[in-house]
Amino acid sequence: MLDERKLRVLHAIINSYISSAEPIGSRTISKKYDLGVSSATIRNEMSDLEDLGYLNKPYTSAGRVPSDKAYRLYVDMLLKDSKTLIDMRKKQEIKKTLLKEAVEIDSLIENSTKILSKLTNYTALAIAPQFERSTLKHIQLIPIDEYEILVVIVSDSGIVKNTIFRIDNQIPDDQLNIISNFLNGKLKGLTIEEIGNEIDTVVFKEMYEYKNIIESIIPVINQSLEEVENVEVFADGVTNIFNFPEYSDVTKAKAFLSFIEDKNLVVDIMLKNTLDDFEITIGGENSIDEIKDCSLITATYKLDGNTIGKIGVIGPTRMDYFKVINAVNLLAMNLNEIMSKFFSK
């Protein structure tokens, strides 16, 4: 943990850099913020913060810029005080605007991206509601040799996945049939989410001796039930990225646009973690190269307690996190309320 003075200096640097996009020097911090210490002290603290990995020094400047590690600390501290992140004065205004599009869910979500982009001045993304989820139709484990097994997964939508994986210890054919029959009996007709619950609560308990092999099969089952090609993505404010000096670089701008235009990549990054209702990934935390200079803030929206989609904002790591977290939270809250009121069973 950083001491109080280092935290105040770091927060001042982050806030200044978010506003200016220019490397920050000790004199700037000394003039703009009343930290009660001299410019020389601030300079020493900045040097320590750089050594600790919270600040980077661009080659062409004497100033410093925050690292991904700094933004992560900053965001985590913001989230601890969640009450400050909900601007209830805007909530009713947003809800009123959304209700104009509450006749159809797709138009409601599309309008949400427009509102979110306007509120934040960044690019807003949303995954359209997914009501029809593929379910497991059949699973079969077939021995190839002593230490390799072919797993065949068939979904109700006709998608077939064949994957070979290795095992540490040989399993007799009759035991593989027992595992196959057991999994079919327990998992047939279930969605990804339902399979996860069944595995945790029933399968591992009753088939614990085969826990390792079952754990190897689950990702194959999940992959076979995901139909990315049928997922619709909404995006608004895509050209907002050109308002930020970081993206005056043509190569970076092209990489960002390439990501936005690739629906499969957007779906992959938006849905990579469906367990958390609210998620923030910063810079290098993103798994996709095209957006390793970006931060992505997403929230789920639900119907009858089930997650049916995600909405979020993507922009430079130098984004106004306070504003974006607040906006995404507000949109998600309103969407969930409207869904519950107008579309619930």
XYZ file of C-alpha atoms in Angstrom:
345
model
C 0.000 0.000 0.000
C 1.103 3.559 -0.750
C 1.219 6.081 2.062
C -1.261 8.961 2.101
C 1.068 11.509 0.499
C 2.008 9.247 -2.393
C -1.669 8.490 -2.973
C -2.515 12.209 -3.114
C 0.331 12.883 -5.528
C -0.668 9.937 -7.716
C -4.319 10.953 -7.798
C -3.316 14.495 -8.726
C -1.183 13.196 -11.595
C -3.947 10.909 -12.867
C -6.565 13.679 -12.733
C -4.225 16.106 -14.512
C -3.318 13.595 -17.198
C -6.967 12.663 -17.807
C -7.666 16.353 -18.455
C -4.594 17.329 -20.450
C -3.183 14.191 -22.124
C 0.234 15.787 -21.507
C 2.993 14.270 -19.326
C 2.785 15.788 -15.858
C 5.687 17.455 -14.034
C 6.076 18.280 -10.357
C 5.617 22.028 -10.957
C 2.224 21.402 -12.587
C 1.060 19.410 -9.585
C 2.416 21.989 -7.176
C 0.538 24.823 -8.932
C -2.759 23.031 -9.557
C -3.143 21.158 -6.275
C -2.689 22.286 -2.711
C -0.906 19.228 -1.376
C 0.880 21.129 1.377
C 4.363 20.124 0.205
C 7.035 21.687 -1.985
C 7.638 21.008 -5.663
C 10.886 19.238 -4.704
C 9.011 16.885 -2.371
C 6.476 16.162 -5.077
C 9.333 15.428 -7.468
C 10.812 12.934 -4.997
C 7.436 11.254 -4.523
C 7.021 11.011 -8.300
C 10.414 9.366 -8.567
C 9.376 6.817 -5.932
C 6.076 6.192 -7.722
C 7.976 5.580 -10.947
C 10.231 3.079 -9.209
C 7.130 1.332 -7.854
C 5.642 1.016 -11.342
C 2.831 3.549 -10.977
C 4.297 6.148 -13.348
C 6.026 5.972 -16.713
C 8.386 8.537 -18.201
C 7.987 9.156 -21.945
C 11.289 9.480 -23.771
C 10.482 12.909 -25.163
C 9.354 14.528 -21.923
C 10.544 15.274 -18.416
C 7.007 14.660 -17.129
C 5.356 11.419 -16.090
C 2.225 9.575 -17.179
C 0.192 7.031 -15.162
C 0.717 3.332 -15.828
C -2.004 0.688 -16.060
C -1.094 -0.222 -12.487
C -1.835 3.359 -11.407
C -5.216 3.375 -13.140
C -6.101 0.048 -11.534
C -5.362 1.420 -8.066
C -7.293 4.598 -8.872
C -10.347 2.669 -10.137
C -10.351 0.213 -7.232
C -10.392 3.120 -4.787
C -13.252 4.758 -6.695
C -15.274 1.555 -6.541
C -14.824 1.249 -2.784
C -16.950 4.354 -2.350
C -19.748 3.260 -4.697
C -22.237 5.794 -3.304
C -20.296 8.611 -4.925
C -20.603 6.892 -8.300
C -24.398 7.020 -8.593
C -25.782 10.378 -9.694
C -29.450 9.879 -8.886
C -30.332 13.264 -10.374
C -29.608 11.905 -13.833
C -31.298 8.576 -13.270
C -34.883 9.691 -13.878
C -33.882 11.773 -16.887
C -32.188 8.758 -18.490
C -35.112 6.501 -17.626
C -37.577 8.866 -19.271
C -35.512 8.870 -22.463
C -35.172 5.087 -22.454
C -38.896 4.524 -21.934
C -39.563 6.123 -25.309
C -37.924 3.038 -26.833
C -39.379 0.435 -24.468
C -41.731 -1.106 -27.035
C -39.053 -3.494 -28.312
C -36.037 -4.668 -26.355
C -33.595 -4.367 -29.273
C -34.503 -0.718 -29.849
C -34.240 -0.124 -26.101
C -30.671 -1.480 -26.049
C -29.693 0.378 -29.215
C -30.992 3.620 -27.721
C -29.019 2.881 -24.555
C -25.748 2.899 -26.511
C -26.670 6.285 -28.004
C -27.382 7.735 -24.559
C -24.234 6.203 -23.077
C -22.034 7.551 -25.853
C -23.560 11.010 -25.455
C -23.117 10.966 -21.668
C -19.474 9.914 -21.784
C -18.172 11.151 -25.174
C -16.602 7.727 -25.691
C -17.619 4.707 -27.757
C -20.556 2.739 -26.335
C -21.064 -0.967 -27.025
C -23.872 -3.381 -26.242
C -24.589 -7.045 -26.787
C -28.186 -7.549 -27.883
C -30.428 -9.669 -25.656
C -29.795 -13.386 -25.939
C -33.035 -15.162 -25.132
C -32.433 -18.332 -27.100
C -29.451 -20.170 -25.705
C -28.125 -23.398 -27.204
C -28.522 -26.446 -25.017
C -26.540 -29.667 -24.862
C -28.032 -32.478 -26.951
C -25.401 -35.202 -26.667
C -21.881 -35.853 -25.416
C -19.666 -38.835 -26.172
C -16.163 -39.739 -24.980
C -14.233 -41.961 -27.401
C -10.773 -43.418 -26.658
C -8.120 -42.817 -29.335
C -5.191 -44.399 -27.542
C -4.118 -44.973 -23.941
C -3.769 -41.283 -23.090
C -5.903 -39.448 -25.642
C -9.683 -39.059 -25.716
C -11.926 -37.626 -28.413
C -14.861 -35.708 -26.963
C -17.813 -35.120 -29.302
C -20.329 -32.460 -28.321
C -23.622 -31.883 -30.153
C -25.886 -28.914 -29.379
C -29.608 -28.627 -30.088
C -28.820 -26.099 -32.825
C -26.836 -28.718 -34.721
C -23.366 -27.437 -33.868
C -20.849 -30.262 -33.466
C -17.484 -29.889 -31.737
C -14.783 -32.534 -31.819
C -11.806 -32.025 -29.520
C -8.951 -34.324 -28.563
C -7.355 -33.971 -25.153
C -4.772 -35.908 -23.198
C -5.243 -37.572 -19.825
C -2.606 -38.426 -17.248
C -3.919 -41.868 -16.383
C -5.493 -44.424 -18.676
C -9.270 -44.867 -18.283
C -10.866 -48.134 -19.461
C -13.434 -47.924 -22.280
C -16.291 -49.089 -20.062
C -15.557 -46.274 -17.583
C -15.543 -43.712 -20.400
C -18.995 -44.968 -21.370
C -20.129 -44.630 -17.775
C -18.883 -41.002 -17.703
C -20.546 -40.249 -21.058
C -23.876 -41.726 -19.956
C -23.731 -39.941 -16.621
C -23.001 -36.543 -18.216
C -25.772 -37.030 -20.789
C -28.215 -37.897 -18.050
C -27.292 -34.866 -15.946
C -26.531 -32.207 -18.580
C -28.730 -32.913 -21.613
C -31.053 -29.995 -22.384
C -29.126 -27.507 -20.202
C -27.614 -24.145 -21.198
C -24.055 -23.052 -20.369
C -25.155 -21.353 -17.146
C -27.281 -24.316 -16.071
C -24.459 -26.759 -16.848
C -22.093 -24.713 -14.656
C -24.519 -24.927 -11.741
C -25.114 -28.643 -12.252
C -21.381 -29.373 -12.418
C -20.744 -27.497 -9.171
C -23.684 -28.862 -7.200
C -24.174 -32.415 -8.478
C -21.673 -33.788 -10.987
C -18.465 -33.278 -9.022
C -20.056 -34.754 -5.912
C -21.287 -37.911 -7.649
C -18.335 -38.347 -10.023
C -15.522 -36.897 -7.938
C -13.033 -39.572 -8.974
C -13.337 -38.273 -12.554
C -13.216 -34.610 -11.562
C -10.078 -33.844 -13.628
C -11.413 -35.307 -16.859
C -14.803 -33.612 -16.431
C -13.090 -30.269 -15.822
C -11.261 -30.746 -19.139
C -14.513 -31.398 -20.977
C -16.509 -28.416 -19.675
C -14.735 -25.748 -21.833
C -15.448 -27.886 -24.915
C -19.132 -28.082 -23.988
C -19.306 -24.332 -23.430
C -17.631 -23.593 -26.754
C -20.082 -25.810 -28.607
C -23.032 -23.958 -27.088
C -21.794 -20.473 -27.920
C -23.184 -19.146 -31.166
C -21.172 -15.961 -31.646
C -22.269 -15.581 -35.261
C -25.870 -14.995 -34.113
C -25.052 -12.385 -31.489
C -25.939 -8.831 -32.462
C -23.692 -5.948 -31.400
C -24.715 -2.300 -31.123
C -22.085 0.465 -31.221
C -22.417 4.223 -31.036
C -19.895 7.074 -30.940
C -17.235 5.069 -32.762
C -15.646 8.201 -34.237
C -15.389 9.760 -30.763
C -11.997 8.083 -30.495
C -10.581 10.660 -32.928
C -11.265 13.389 -30.349
C -8.409 12.086 -28.217
C -4.830 13.040 -29.089
C -3.610 9.503 -28.427
C -5.496 8.441 -31.534
C -4.096 11.035 -33.885
C -1.668 8.192 -34.574
C -3.110 6.531 -37.688
C -1.881 3.059 -36.737
C -3.562 3.183 -33.322
C -6.765 4.572 -34.807
C -6.890 1.812 -37.430
C -6.318 -0.846 -34.784
C -9.208 0.505 -32.712
C -11.569 0.685 -35.695
C -10.511 -2.814 -36.752
C -11.542 -4.088 -33.329
C -14.924 -2.327 -33.410
C -15.655 -3.660 -36.896
C -14.886 -7.260 -35.901
C -18.075 -8.452 -34.246
C -16.498 -11.680 -33.029
C -13.733 -9.791 -31.214
C -16.235 -7.416 -29.592
C -18.408 -10.313 -28.459
C -15.366 -12.204 -27.174
C -14.121 -9.327 -25.025
C -17.602 -8.304 -23.832
C -18.644 -11.803 -22.833
C -15.324 -13.129 -21.529
C -16.532 -12.715 -17.960
C -20.276 -13.197 -17.542
C -20.104 -13.941 -13.815
C -19.527 -10.341 -12.718
C -22.345 -7.822 -13.121
C -19.843 -4.967 -13.396
C -16.356 -5.227 -14.830
C -13.463 -2.909 -15.657
C -10.454 -4.000 -17.715
C -7.576 -1.554 -18.098
C -4.959 -1.408 -20.843
C -2.801 -4.505 -20.834
C -5.447 -6.418 -18.856
C -7.347 -6.725 -22.138
C -6.605 -9.961 -23.979
C -6.961 -8.447 -27.457
C -3.925 -6.618 -28.868
C -5.956 -3.945 -30.682
C -7.272 -2.524 -27.403
C -4.303 -2.858 -25.051
C -4.207 0.979 -24.958
C -7.893 1.112 -24.009
C -10.062 0.567 -20.978
C -13.418 -1.209 -21.145
C -16.161 -0.772 -18.563
C -19.165 -3.096 -18.834
C -22.316 -3.980 -16.912
C -24.825 -6.765 -17.407
C -28.548 -6.299 -17.837
C -31.033 -8.930 -16.770
C -34.541 -10.247 -17.224
C -36.226 -12.402 -14.594
C -32.896 -12.699 -12.784
C -31.044 -14.024 -15.824
C -28.268 -12.102 -17.584
C -29.346 -11.542 -21.202
C -26.785 -8.993 -22.403
C -24.061 -6.474 -21.647
C -23.579 -2.765 -22.181
C -20.403 -0.746 -21.781
C -17.956 1.944 -22.808
C -14.520 1.670 -24.399
C -11.968 4.461 -24.625
C -8.326 5.371 -23.970
C -6.838 4.254 -20.656
C -6.759 7.996 -19.954
C -10.533 7.999 -19.613
C -12.631 9.837 -17.080
C -13.323 6.767 -14.963
C -15.572 8.533 -12.477
C -17.886 9.778 -15.222
C -17.918 6.516 -17.169
C -18.483 4.249 -14.161
C -21.339 6.478 -13.085
C -22.903 6.495 -16.570
C -22.613 2.726 -17.120
C -24.075 2.076 -13.660
C -27.002 4.387 -14.331
C -27.780 2.834 -17.709
C -27.628 -0.683 -16.286
C -29.848 0.230 -13.335
C -32.435 1.791 -15.603
C -32.337 -1.062 -18.108
C -32.907 -3.611 -15.357
C -35.832 -1.630 -13.939
C -37.461 -1.220 -17.356
C -36.883 -4.881 -18.222
C -38.497 -5.940 -14.951
C -41.505 -3.650 -15.439
C -42.310 -4.180 -19.117
C -40.781 -7.456 -20.254
C -40.802 -9.747 -17.230
C -42.872 -12.933 -17.425
